[in-house]
XYZ file of C-alpha atoms in Angstrom:
599
model
C 0.090 0.044 -0.200
C 2.880 2.644 1.091
C 4.577 1.937 -2.296
C 1.807 2.429 -4.309
C 1.191 5.785 -2.348
C 4.952 6.767 -2.997
C 4.772 5.770 -6.761
C 1.833 7.957 -7.136
C 3.061 11.078 -4.965
C 6.576 10.739 -6.985
C 4.798 11.286 -10.419
C 3.089 14.465 -8.692
C 6.205 15.632 -6.989
C 8.321 15.262 -10.401
C 5.898 17.923 -11.709
C 6.253 20.302 -8.743
C 7.655 23.589 -9.168
C 11.054 24.618 -7.888
C 9.739 27.814 -6.957
C 8.750 28.904 -3.254
C 5.150 28.334 -2.486
C 2.787 26.291 -0.196
C 1.922 22.400 -0.363
C -1.168 20.898 1.095
C -1.557 16.896 1.887
C -4.679 15.564 1.236
C -6.337 12.239 1.851
C -8.688 10.246 -0.244
C -11.588 12.072 1.170
C -9.964 15.364 -0.486
C -9.337 16.496 3.640
C -6.163 18.448 4.121
C -3.672 16.403 6.397
C -0.888 18.873 6.704
C 0.049 22.310 5.091
C 3.886 23.335 4.557
C 5.728 26.131 2.877
C 9.431 25.595 1.249
C 11.800 27.766 -0.739
C 11.810 25.037 -3.106
C 8.482 23.071 -3.603
C 9.930 20.168 -5.487
C 12.974 19.854 -3.379
C 10.844 19.935 -0.007
C 8.362 17.246 -1.290
C 11.174 15.081 -2.564
C 12.432 14.570 1.129
C 8.994 12.944 1.716
C 9.693 10.383 -0.562
C 12.463 9.224 1.754
C 10.037 6.959 3.856
C 11.949 4.918 5.695
C 14.093 8.292 7.070
C 10.642 9.955 8.072
C 9.697 10.199 11.716
C 6.940 7.977 12.818
C 4.403 10.716 12.465
C 4.816 11.774 8.841
C 5.203 8.102 7.946
C 1.619 7.900 8.954
C 0.702 11.044 7.060
C 2.476 9.970 4.111
C 0.324 6.576 4.302
C -2.849 8.634 4.177
C -1.500 10.903 1.264
C -2.965 10.225 -2.182
C -2.542 13.825 -3.507
C -0.696 17.041 -2.740
C -1.787 20.301 -4.266
C 0.705 23.255 -4.500
C 0.022 27.026 -4.616
C 3.576 28.730 -5.896
C 3.921 32.495 -4.516
C 6.128 35.441 -5.733
C 8.471 34.961 -2.389
C 9.213 33.095 0.450
C 7.574 35.572 2.781
C 4.538 35.348 1.010
C 4.543 31.258 1.274
C 4.747 31.953 4.818
C 2.217 34.256 5.503
C -0.416 32.082 3.473
C 0.816 28.698 5.211
C -0.184 30.746 8.091
C -3.665 31.476 7.271
C -4.486 27.906 5.738
C -3.592 26.589 9.119
C -5.748 28.770 10.732
C -8.883 28.179 8.249
C -8.412 24.126 8.018
C -6.484 23.086 11.002
C -4.869 20.279 9.912
C -4.275 17.377 11.971
C -0.530 16.615 11.409
C -0.100 20.738 11.702
C 0.960 22.350 15.198
C -2.208 23.631 16.523
C -2.336 25.940 19.389
C -4.769 24.077 21.682
C -5.784 27.431 23.331
C -6.389 29.433 20.297
C -8.077 32.770 21.214
C -8.052 36.754 20.949
C -7.007 38.974 23.804
C -9.106 41.892 25.248
C -7.799 45.494 24.750
C -8.884 48.888 26.300
C -9.967 51.570 24.042
C -10.627 55.137 24.050
C -13.056 56.192 21.508
C -12.366 59.329 19.458
C -15.923 61.161 20.900
C -16.257 64.829 22.118
C -15.861 63.236 25.392
C -14.003 60.143 24.623
C -15.190 56.913 26.628
C -13.182 53.671 27.661
C -14.315 50.254 26.809
C -13.027 46.420 26.832
C -12.781 45.125 23.226
C -11.748 42.291 21.138
C -10.677 42.063 17.519
C -9.191 44.396 15.076
C -8.751 47.892 16.719
C -8.736 50.663 13.912
C -9.211 54.341 14.252
C -9.069 54.636 18.428
C -6.515 54.454 21.114
C -6.207 51.365 22.365
C -4.057 49.304 24.997
C -3.237 45.874 25.139
C -3.327 42.865 24.912
C -4.233 41.815 28.322
C -3.971 38.267 29.619
C -7.419 38.220 30.663
C -10.662 40.166 31.257
C -9.802 40.286 34.909
C -6.867 42.425 34.139
C -8.586 44.587 31.727
C -11.692 45.247 34.475
C -8.666 45.929 37.078
C -7.353 48.561 34.868
C -10.397 49.985 34.085
C -11.240 50.486 37.621
C -7.853 52.355 38.108
C -8.852 54.820 35.017
C -12.711 55.197 36.592
C -11.673 55.986 39.998
C -8.323 58.346 39.403
C -9.300 59.841 36.028
C -13.120 59.653 35.803
C -13.418 58.400 32.758
C -16.784 57.400 31.432
C -17.561 53.758 30.302
C -21.358 54.495 29.232
C -22.346 53.800 25.735
C -23.581 57.296 23.799
C -27.071 56.517 23.795
C -27.035 56.460 27.517
C -24.519 59.319 27.571
C -26.597 61.560 25.210
C -29.795 61.201 27.022
C -28.786 61.600 30.890
C -30.787 64.473 32.575
C -28.769 64.033 36.021
C -25.584 62.263 36.817
C -25.781 58.467 37.227
C -24.665 56.450 40.447
C -21.000 56.311 39.133
C -20.770 59.981 39.618
C -22.074 59.691 43.060
C -19.263 56.979 44.197
C -16.774 59.325 42.219
C -16.319 56.610 39.638
C -16.842 59.251 36.750
C -16.498 62.918 36.344
C -20.163 63.158 34.849
C -19.356 64.787 31.518
C -22.830 63.730 30.475
C -24.368 66.409 32.727
C -21.586 69.306 32.468
C -20.322 68.447 35.958
C -16.813 68.817 34.276
C -15.883 70.714 31.524
C -14.661 69.784 28.188
C -11.107 71.050 28.600
C -10.540 69.553 32.122
C -12.293 66.452 31.123
C -9.835 66.044 27.714
C -6.874 66.474 30.141
C -8.047 63.783 32.394
C -8.294 61.490 29.333
C -4.786 62.349 28.337
C -3.415 61.909 31.909
C -5.175 58.255 31.594
C -3.350 57.595 28.252
C -0.036 59.122 29.579
C -0.349 56.751 32.629
C -1.082 53.549 30.294
C 1.948 54.876 28.516
C 4.161 54.536 31.132
C 4.883 58.564 31.457
C 4.123 58.483 35.070
C 7.154 60.880 35.894
C 5.944 63.420 33.707
C 2.246 62.555 34.717
C 2.933 63.324 38.348
C 5.372 66.228 37.630
C 1.871 68.212 35.876
C -0.419 66.446 38.520
C 1.854 68.177 41.276
C 1.970 71.834 39.538
C -1.837 71.519 39.072
C -2.295 70.669 42.804
C -0.104 73.872 43.640
C -1.925 75.678 41.682
C -5.457 74.930 43.058
C -3.830 75.513 46.602
C -2.757 78.960 45.956
C -6.143 79.702 44.736
C -7.574 78.554 47.562
C -9.508 75.895 45.914
C -8.416 72.869 48.361
C -11.141 70.247 47.442
C -9.943 70.197 43.972
C -5.986 70.265 45.368
C -7.314 67.234 47.375
C -8.277 65.703 44.803
C -5.184 66.040 42.685
C -3.326 64.551 45.912
C -5.362 61.540 46.297
C -5.010 60.669 42.182
C -0.929 61.120 43.010
C -1.394 58.769 45.938
C -3.240 56.169 43.480
C -0.744 56.369 40.895
C 2.184 55.645 43.092
C 0.438 52.700 44.916
C -0.607 51.333 41.255
C 3.097 51.993 39.851
C 4.795 50.308 43.096
C 2.634 47.013 42.380
C 1.647 46.552 38.895
C 4.981 47.269 36.942
C 7.601 44.717 35.972
C 10.872 46.442 35.692
C 12.595 43.932 33.539
C 11.071 44.991 30.505
C 10.491 48.567 31.599
C 8.895 51.051 29.042
C 8.945 48.502 26.503
C 6.017 47.236 24.307
C 6.799 43.483 24.199
C 5.685 40.042 24.160
C 7.838 37.381 25.867
C 7.600 33.484 24.809
C 9.474 30.982 26.731
C 9.266 27.308 25.892
C 9.921 24.155 27.150
C 9.722 20.839 25.128
C 10.170 17.233 27.052
C 9.913 14.781 24.000
C 6.592 14.915 22.294
C 5.275 17.650 24.826
C 5.599 21.353 24.986
C 4.570 24.286 26.891
C 4.963 27.933 25.666
C 4.094 30.607 28.497
C 3.637 33.871 27.143
C 3.961 37.420 28.925
C 2.500 40.984 27.893
C 4.364 44.068 28.750
C 3.275 47.447 27.468
C 4.877 50.850 28.247
C 6.447 48.915 31.463
C 3.031 47.710 32.611
C 3.128 43.875 33.001
C -0.350 42.711 31.244
C -0.513 39.142 32.567
C 0.649 35.827 31.015
C -0.794 32.764 29.533
C 0.103 29.272 28.427
C -0.331 27.057 25.681
C 0.323 23.618 25.086
C 1.141 22.743 21.046
C 0.282 19.611 19.521
C 2.094 17.454 17.030
C 5.154 18.775 17.758
C 7.670 15.809 18.661
C 9.629 15.793 15.263
C 10.485 19.496 16.049
C 13.055 21.154 17.397
C 12.220 24.222 20.264
C 13.458 26.589 17.302
C 10.749 25.282 14.521
C 8.033 25.144 17.217
C 8.404 28.880 17.999
C 8.204 29.532 14.499
C 5.355 28.117 13.666
C 3.720 29.279 17.355
C 4.305 32.786 16.862
C 3.370 32.585 13.025
C -0.402 31.498 14.140
C -0.155 33.356 17.458
C -0.276 36.667 15.420
C -3.234 35.385 13.213
C -5.631 36.989 15.506
C -3.411 39.170 18.058
C -1.881 42.362 17.523
C 2.191 42.630 17.351
C 4.304 44.534 19.735
C 7.311 46.191 18.561
C 9.336 43.456 20.059
C 9.044 39.966 20.717
C 11.837 37.879 23.240
C 12.308 34.482 22.906
C 14.420 32.151 25.113
C 15.701 29.834 22.225
C 16.693 30.790 19.002
C 13.530 30.809 16.089
C 14.067 29.058 13.299
C 13.794 31.086 9.991
C 14.427 34.053 12.323
C 14.704 36.441 9.491
C 12.276 35.108 7.450
C 9.582 35.643 10.176
C 10.858 39.280 11.225
C 10.451 40.611 7.812
C 7.017 38.782 6.997
C 5.813 40.241 10.694
C 7.649 43.358 10.667
C 8.794 42.685 14.247
C 11.872 42.384 16.047
C 12.635 38.733 17.510
C 15.381 38.807 20.138
C 17.257 36.427 22.577
C 17.852 38.426 25.762
C 21.585 39.221 26.341
C 21.403 41.602 29.508
C 21.324 39.347 32.854
C 17.977 40.700 34.253
C 16.581 39.472 31.328
C 18.223 36.294 31.015
C 17.142 36.029 34.584
C 13.591 36.611 33.971
C 13.695 34.068 30.939
C 15.361 31.342 32.986
C 12.494 31.828 35.640
C 9.756 31.598 33.260
C 11.288 28.424 31.287
C 11.175 26.979 34.526
C 7.470 27.957 34.885
C 7.005 26.518 31.704
C 8.506 23.062 32.806
C 6.399 23.086 35.782
C 2.820 23.981 33.959
C 3.989 20.885 31.538
C 4.411 18.467 34.169
C 1.363 19.245 36.017
C -0.620 19.252 32.156
C 1.244 15.794 31.402
C -0.005 14.667 35.163
C -3.404 15.817 34.772
C -3.849 14.515 30.936
C -2.794 11.112 32.361
C -5.075 11.117 35.177
C -7.775 12.190 32.743
C -6.832 9.511 30.410
C -7.008 6.898 33.450
C -10.678 8.158 34.310
C -11.639 7.968 30.538
C -10.603 4.540 30.530
C -12.158 3.604 33.246
C -15.670 5.028 32.334
C -15.572 3.679 28.789
C -15.053 0.076 30.542
C -17.856 1.186 33.114
C -20.095 2.258 30.253
C -18.896 -0.971 28.123
C -18.690 0.851 24.986
C -15.988 0.846 22.397
C -15.802 4.467 21.838
C -12.769 6.394 23.355
C -15.087 9.173 24.299
C -13.061 11.584 22.542
C -15.829 13.938 22.320
C -18.708 14.541 25.115
C -21.455 16.977 24.586
C -23.380 17.604 28.053
C -26.848 19.070 27.957
C -29.136 20.828 30.553
C -31.941 23.258 30.869
C -33.317 26.656 32.578
C -36.301 28.611 33.036
C -37.440 30.851 35.759
C -41.187 30.217 36.386
C -41.536 28.882 33.198
C -40.432 32.102 31.518
C -36.978 32.647 29.291
C -36.663 29.078 28.539
C -32.913 27.958 27.654
C -31.589 24.656 26.506
C -27.654 24.596 26.913
C -24.917 22.350 25.574
C -21.235 22.122 26.723
C -18.608 20.170 25.081
C -15.769 18.483 26.398
C -12.863 17.217 23.427
C -9.356 17.147 23.203
C -9.148 16.721 26.997
C -10.280 19.935 27.713
C -13.815 22.260 27.770
C -14.041 23.688 24.410
C -15.896 26.757 24.859
C -15.751 27.611 21.098
C -18.370 24.720 20.748
C -20.682 25.654 23.612
C -24.225 26.635 22.422
C -27.495 27.541 23.841
C -30.872 27.460 22.475
C -33.833 29.751 22.794
C -36.788 27.363 23.036
C -40.418 27.976 22.081
C -43.002 29.069 24.832
C -44.720 26.264 23.737
C -42.503 24.155 26.223
C -44.263 25.951 29.221
C -41.503 24.997 31.611
C -41.844 21.342 31.169
C -38.038 19.813 31.502
C -38.632 16.833 28.701
C -40.535 19.134 25.967
C -37.326 21.761 26.734
C -34.767 18.524 26.498
C -36.575 17.302 23.502
C -36.267 20.636 21.408
C -33.035 21.138 22.575
C -31.674 17.387 21.418
C -33.459 17.924 18.242
C -32.427 20.938 16.909
C -28.427 20.138 17.864
C -28.654 16.792 15.951
C -30.970 17.395 13.308
C -28.472 18.108 10.848
C -26.046 15.402 11.957
C -22.794 16.994 12.344
C -19.950 16.770 14.049
C -21.406 14.065 16.312
C -20.016 13.126 19.875
C -18.941 9.854 21.165
C -21.230 10.286 24.341
C -24.137 12.786 25.442
C -24.747 13.390 29.010
C -27.838 14.438 30.727
C -28.791 15.843 34.048
C -31.435 13.655 34.830
C -32.896 10.004 35.224
C -34.611 7.048 33.241
C -37.073 9.377 32.249
C -34.936 12.157 30.834
C -32.802 8.892 28.735
C -36.198 7.471 27.477
C -37.376 10.721 26.022
C -33.794 11.731 24.752
C -33.462 8.331 23.170
C -36.343 8.644 21.150
C -35.359 11.848 19.644
C -32.329 10.220 18.645
C -33.989 7.013 17.175
C -36.520 9.541 15.349
C -33.015 10.906 13.714
C -32.010 7.743 13.117
C -28.553 8.475 15.146
C -27.082 5.739 17.309
C -25.091 7.590 20.032
C -24.383 6.421 23.603
C -26.373 8.286 26.127
C -26.071 8.691 30.010
C -28.151 10.396 32.302
C -26.646 11.516 35.862
C -29.444 11.412 38.510
C -29.307 12.384 41.869
C -30.684 9.936 44.632
C -34.106 10.396 46.776
C -32.629 12.656 48.879
C -31.133 14.867 46.212
C -28.069 14.519 47.370
C -25.537 15.940 44.813
C -23.094 13.001 45.928
C -25.387 10.350 45.641
C -25.863 9.788 41.899
C -26.786 6.960 39.471
C -25.800 6.966 35.860
C -28.375 5.406 33.265
C -27.374 4.348 30.047
C -29.114 4.127 26.601
C -27.454 0.522 26.135
C -29.276 -0.643 29.390
C -26.376 -0.582 32.012
C -27.026 1.283 35.415
C -24.126 2.055 37.283
C -24.073 3.424 41.093
C -20.630 4.813 41.774
C -19.388 5.422 45.582
C -18.523 8.677 46.470
C -15.510 10.344 45.436
C -14.627 7.793 42.354
C -12.778 9.520 39.822
C -15.388 8.536 37.477
C -18.249 10.190 39.344
C -16.017 13.372 40.046
C -15.323 13.641 36.367
C -19.357 13.061 35.454
C -20.274 15.741 37.882
C -17.672 18.125 36.973
C -19.293 17.780 33.209
C -22.587 18.186 34.680
C -21.457 20.970 37.063
C -20.259 22.798 34.022
C -23.539 22.869 31.875
C -25.555 23.919 34.871
C -23.486 26.972 35.393
C -23.536 27.821 31.795
C -27.235 27.027 31.362
C -27.957 29.459 34.564
C -25.982 32.168 33.178
C -27.399 31.943 29.702
C -31.053 31.955 31.438
C -30.062 35.262 33.314
C -29.100 37.334 30.729
C -32.103 36.426 28.705
C -33.797 37.309 31.698
C -32.151 40.514 31.936
C -32.664 41.445 28.279
C -36.075 40.811 28.299
C -37.027 42.446 31.533
C -35.051 45.449 30.177
C -38.240 46.562 28.336
C -40.758 44.278 29.465
C -42.065 46.799 32.156
C -42.518 49.375 29.425
C -44.662 46.899 27.809
C -47.324 46.777 30.722
C -48.066 50.644 30.336
C -51.186 51.802 28.403
C -50.654 53.725 25.357
C -46.797 52.198 24.978
C -46.245 50.486 21.885
C -43.112 48.898 19.965
C -42.414 52.428 18.553
C -42.842 54.636 21.721
C -41.082 52.020 23.683
C -38.053 52.540 21.557
C -37.947 56.360 20.897
C -37.855 56.287 25.019
C -35.181 53.790 25.261
C -33.192 55.348 22.509
C -33.772 58.965 24.024
C -33.349 57.786 27.789
C -31.000 54.632 27.275
C -32.333 52.728 29.880
C -35.371 51.800 31.993
C -33.877 53.029 35.290
C -33.484 56.773 33.658
C -37.124 56.623 32.410
C -38.126 56.085 35.999
C -36.089 59.112 37.091
C -37.691 61.582 34.460
C -40.130 63.777 35.134
C -43.335 64.283 33.011
C -41.790 67.509 31.394
C -38.339 65.212 30.608
C -40.688 62.263 29.345
C -42.638 65.065 26.710
C -39.715 65.687 24.926
C -39.395 62.039 23.590
C -41.106 62.094 20.030
C -44.858 60.791 20.343
C -44.688 61.031 24.116
C -47.963 63.168 24.932
C -48.381 64.431 28.105
C -51.236 61.882 28.650
C -48.502 58.946 28.022
C -46.211 60.576 30.276
C -48.385 60.820 33.344
C -49.234 57.132 32.597
C -45.560 56.252 32.701
C -44.901 58.185 35.910
C -48.289 56.781 37.621
C -47.203 53.310 36.545
C -43.382 53.695 38.085
C -44.711 55.381 41.088
C -47.331 52.719 41.856
C -44.712 50.131 41.446
C -42.504 52.246 44.178
C -45.461 52.459 46.891
C -45.980 48.753 46.424
C -42.449 47.875 47.143
C -42.707 50.194 50.204
């Protein structure tokens, strides 16, 4: 078989171009197995014909390859960029893949008359931005600083334009109140400039300016303003003392430290901007057993910046393969540190990468051991590589939600989580809700799992099995049911193959299944809360006589929120297009009655 494959591939390779470009290995179903780049396509592809000299992974790949497609490029740089794009798009199984592929959050300053700050993911254009931050928690922390110290607004423009009095954030000194002229445009823009200087690390200049402002206010006997400036300086000093890592002071840099052990690898990424340490993240690339650390870093960096913005400098602890090509293609400087302080930092994080890899390897071993136990217990031949878990949520039969989470590739695959807004005809009936969720998930028969896990007992099991039978799908179903006392550690597992399993408390199988059940429950509750909030946002207005869709939208566009409408006077309400005095009085009366009932 392999001999025949090699003969077929040789004919293709003999006709391949000797120019630079990208090649794709295809299997019998025309699926892409691998994407590679080459300075000389024919020369690179001929190396695959030396079958006995290939590493085992490549031997397996070649045994599956029945065709090779090539794309000639103008330059090696262009081939490098195209290779990364194709890997990103098709995720070939024999390429290095990031297990935690994601974009990172940024803080942006809008270009409004009174700029606001907000969190953002994706391509940032036409605004002042700072980041990336390693997590939303890091962004939230900095946003709080910008609000507390500099009084920068966070509200959307609709809310801002329609304020008639300062909101709660102004009352608790988290905003300077530009919406209601509590601060002049000039002073607000100075605060914005100070906030940007702060994030750029220009803290010495910023503190000098603030001290001058404080002294000026003091001379003019404006002691309250001087006190506010003094508090700003104190806050900035506290933040600088705890938030900066001086190793990369005033640099915009990303730092990647790699540690490889045989067929396993961990890369720790650290983010710095203008001296601020924005946190770190960790990655465990796959399909790397035959690659050097430099080759892994090359492909990792190429993929990483398909979805994330580039810094001025990238530091690495090992020399990157095709270093110059990578720099030219990405237009970035890539350095291995030479100074003692930076070398010490790299050494520390390389040790962190080793520790994280050891922990990951241990947890994977434990997980595989547990999955094998469950596989034996469930009497299934499947390796349980992909598990989909379902739950429902509603409140007093309203806002019904069906939720699905996915566990695959040894982790929760959050990009594959789904929720379903269920029809009101389910009327809060758990079986009807589950049936609709299952049907909508599997009706197209795509990307099927090895196991379906349901929070429920025999009744739920039988209901779900009927739906799958109707769709002519044969997927193992497991239901995890609490005991008579509803004790969360007294579960029974019912299986669609007729098995019933009762695990002892604390067994790894039960703990794992409970973990899946708890995660889908969390996801279902969270989505249901969001749906209720969205529904309740305008549902109060629908109860008021004379308010239809048009007037409701006009009110929301003018005031920005139901809270603002509640606080508005009759004359303020009448400023909205279509709101007569009679309707304004109805609105006021409705909310006054609500307040009296609560009292």
